């Protein structure tokens, strides 16, 4: 029961922040090419770390 009392407000807060972030991103003029490039490089770094075991 104590876990539920602790986890539930965290989940609700995370959901509210996610909804706010999505609405802010929809309103903003975002360079999606740059964002996807950055996300791609981060994903590539994690994948190469997983494959090679280095890093």
Backbone as a printed PyTorch tensor [residue, N CA C, xyz], in Angstrom:
tensor([[[  0.8220,  -1.1960,   0.0000],
         [  0.0000,   0.0000,   0.0000],
         [  0.8670,   1.2620,   0.0000]],

        [[  1.9660,   1.2120,   0.7660],
         [  2.8440,   2.3730,   0.8240],
         [  3.4830,   2.6110,  -0.5430]],

        [[  3.8310,   1.5240,  -1.2540],
         [  4.4000,   1.6690,  -2.5930],
         [  3.4170,   2.3700,  -3.5160]],

        [[  2.1650,   2.0020,  -3.4260],
         [  1.1420,   2.6120,  -4.2700],
         [  1.0220,   4.1030,  -3.9730]],

        [[  1.0830,   4.4520,  -2.7040],
         [  0.9740,   5.8590,  -2.3020],
         [  2.1720,   6.6620,  -2.8210]],

        [[  3.3260,   6.0320,  -2.9120],
         [  4.5140,   6.7280,  -3.3940],
         [  4.5590,   6.7510,  -4.9240]],

        [[  4.2430,   5.6430,  -5.5730],
         [  4.3860,   5.5260,  -7.0230],
         [  3.2800,   6.2630,  -7.7660]],

        [[  2.0650,   6.2300,  -7.2800],
         [  0.9390,   6.8340,  -7.9950],
         [  1.1290,   8.3400,  -8.2270]],

        [[  1.5110,   9.1410,  -7.2350],
         [  1.7370,  10.5680,  -7.5240],
         [  2.8780,  10.8030,  -8.5120]],

        [[  3.9100,   9.9690,  -8.4750],
         [  5.0130,  10.1030,  -9.4220],
         [  4.5320,   9.8370, -10.8400]],

        [[  3.7110,   8.8030, -11.0150],
         [  3.1720,   8.4810, -12.3390],
         [  2.2730,   9.6100, -12.8310]],

        [[  1.4320,  10.1350, -11.9640],
         [  0.5340,  11.2260, -12.3520],
         [  1.3420,  12.4700, -12.7300]],

        [[  2.3650,  12.7960, -11.9610],
         [  3.2090,  13.9440, -12.2600],
         [  3.9430,  13.7630, -13.5900]],

        [[  4.4750,  12.5650, -13.8270],
         [  5.1620,  12.2940, -15.0890],
         [  4.2020,  12.4190, -16.2620]],

        [[  2.9740,  11.9290, -16.1040],
         [  1.9790,  12.0340, -17.1660],
         [  1.6470,  13.5000, -17.4530]],

        [[  1.4720,  14.3050, -16.4210],
         [  1.1660,  15.7260, -16.6100],
         [  2.3190,  16.4480, -17.3120]],

        [[  3.5550,  16.1370, -16.9240],
         [  4.7050,  16.7530, -17.5690],
         [  4.8190,  16.3320, -19.0290]],

        [[  4.5170,  15.0740, -19.3210],
         [  4.5540,  14.5900, -20.6970],
         [  3.5080,  15.2780, -21.5570]],

        [[  2.2980,  15.4320, -21.0390],
         [  1.2350,  16.1180, -21.7780],
         [  1.6150,  17.5740, -22.0240]],

        [[  2.1820,  18.2290, -21.0210],
         [  2.6100,  19.6280, -21.1840],
         [  3.7310,  19.7290, -22.2090]],

        [[  4.6750,  18.8200, -22.1650],
         [  5.7850,  18.8320, -23.1130],
         [  5.2830,  18.6340, -24.5410]],

        [[  4.3570,  17.7060, -24.7390],
         [  3.8090,  17.4600, -26.0770],
         [  3.0670,  18.6850, -26.5830]],

        [[  2.2830,  19.3240, -25.7370],
         [  1.5520,  20.5150, -26.1840],
         [  2.5130,  21.6580, -26.5010]],

        [[  3.5860,  21.8160, -25.7230],
         [  4.5730,  22.8600, -26.0010],
         [  5.3150,  22.5900, -27.3060]],

        [[  5.6330,  21.3340, -27.5680],
         [  6.3440,  20.9880, -28.8020],
         [  5.4470,  21.2150, -30.0180]],

        [[  4.1680,  20.9420, -29.8950],
         [  3.2490,  21.1680, -31.0100],
         [  3.1300,  22.6500, -31.3370]],

        [[  3.2290,  23.5060, -30.3330],
         [  3.1270,  24.9500, -30.5450],
         [  4.4240,  25.5310, -31.1060]],

        [[  5.5530,  24.9260, -30.7940],
         [  6.8550,  25.4900, -31.1630],
         [  7.2110,  25.1520, -32.6050]],

        [[  8.0830,  25.9670, -33.1550],
         [  8.6200,  25.7120, -34.4860],
         [  9.9500,  24.9760, -34.2950]],

        [[  9.9220,  23.6550, -34.4480],
         [ 11.0680,  22.8200, -34.1190],
         [ 11.7300,  22.3270, -35.4060]],

        [[ 13.0590,  22.3350, -35.4310],
         [ 13.8190,  21.7640, -36.5360],
         [ 13.9110,  20.2560, -36.3110]],

        [[ 12.9890,  19.5210, -36.9050],
         [ 12.9010,  18.0890, -36.6570],
         [ 14.0810,  17.3280, -37.2430]],

        [[ 14.7260,  17.8670, -38.2840],
         [ 15.8930,  17.1980, -38.8490],
         [ 17.0170,  17.1390, -37.8160]],

        [[ 17.2550,  18.2480, -37.1320],
         [ 18.2860,  18.2730, -36.0980],
         [ 17.9540,  17.3730, -34.9220]],

        [[ 16.6960,  17.3810, -34.5230],
         [ 16.2740,  16.5520, -33.3810],
         [ 16.4420,  15.0770, -33.7020]],

        [[ 16.0060,  14.6560, -34.8960],
         [ 16.1250,  13.2390, -35.2610],
         [ 17.5860,  12.8410, -35.4380]],

        [[ 18.4290,  13.7610, -35.9140],
         [ 19.8590,  13.4600, -36.0440],
         [ 20.4810,  13.2210, -34.6750]],

        [[ 20.1550,  14.0720, -33.7090],
         [ 20.6910,  13.9090, -32.3490],
         [ 20.2120,  12.5960, -31.7340]],

        [[ 18.9290,  12.3030, -31.8800],
         [ 18.3830,  11.0530, -31.3360],
         [ 19.0340,   9.8530, -32.0100]],

        [[ 19.2610,   9.9600, -33.3200],
         [ 19.9180,   8.8690, -34.0520],
         [ 21.3300,   8.6120, -33.5590]],

        [[ 22.0980,   9.6840, -33.3310],
         [ 23.4550,   9.5080, -32.8240],
         [ 23.4600,   8.8920, -31.4290]],

        [[ 22.5300,   9.2990, -30.5870],
         [ 22.4500,   8.7220, -29.2400],
         [ 22.0940,   7.2440, -29.3090]],

        [[ 21.1130,   6.9040, -30.1630],
         [ 20.7310,   5.4990, -30.3210],
         [ 21.8890,   4.6830, -30.8720]],

        [[ 22.6130,   5.2430, -31.8350],
         [ 23.7650,   4.5540, -32.4010],
         [ 24.8430,   4.3210, -31.3400]],

        [[ 25.0700,   5.3000, -30.4820],
         [ 26.0720,   5.1490, -29.4250],
         [ 25.6850,   4.0250, -28.4610]],

        [[ 24.4040,   3.9860, -28.0650],
         [ 23.9710,   2.9070, -27.1620],
         [ 24.0560,   1.5520, -27.8430]],

        [[ 23.6920,   1.4800, -29.1250],
         [ 23.7290,   0.2130, -29.8530],
         [ 25.1620,  -0.2830, -29.9940]],

        [[ 26.0790,   0.6230, -30.3740],
         [ 27.4800,   0.2220, -30.5060],
         [ 28.0680,  -0.1850, -29.1600]],

        [[ 27.6440,   0.4920, -28.0970],
         [ 28.1180,   0.0910, -26.7640],
         [ 27.6160,  -1.3080, -26.4300]],

        [[ 26.3820,  -1.6020, -26.8000],
         [ 25.8170,  -2.9210, -26.5270],
         [ 26.5290,  -3.9930, -27.3440]],

        [[ 26.8030,  -3.7080, -28.5970],
         [ 27.4280,  -4.7000, -29.4780],
         [ 28.9000,  -4.9290, -29.1250]],

        [[ 29.6490,  -3.8430, -28.9120],
         [ 31.0920,  -3.9780, -28.6930],
         [ 31.4610,  -4.1990, -27.2410]],

        [[ 30.6040,  -3.7550, -26.3240],
         [ 30.9330,  -3.8830, -24.9030],
         [ 31.9060,  -2.8270, -24.4220]],

        [[ 32.2060,  -1.8500, -25.2650],
         [ 33.1220,  -0.7790, -24.8730],
         [ 32.3210,   0.5000, -24.5910]],

        [[ 32.8620,   1.3410, -23.7170],
         [ 32.2160,   2.6290, -23.4600],
         [ 31.5070,   2.6890, -22.1510]]])
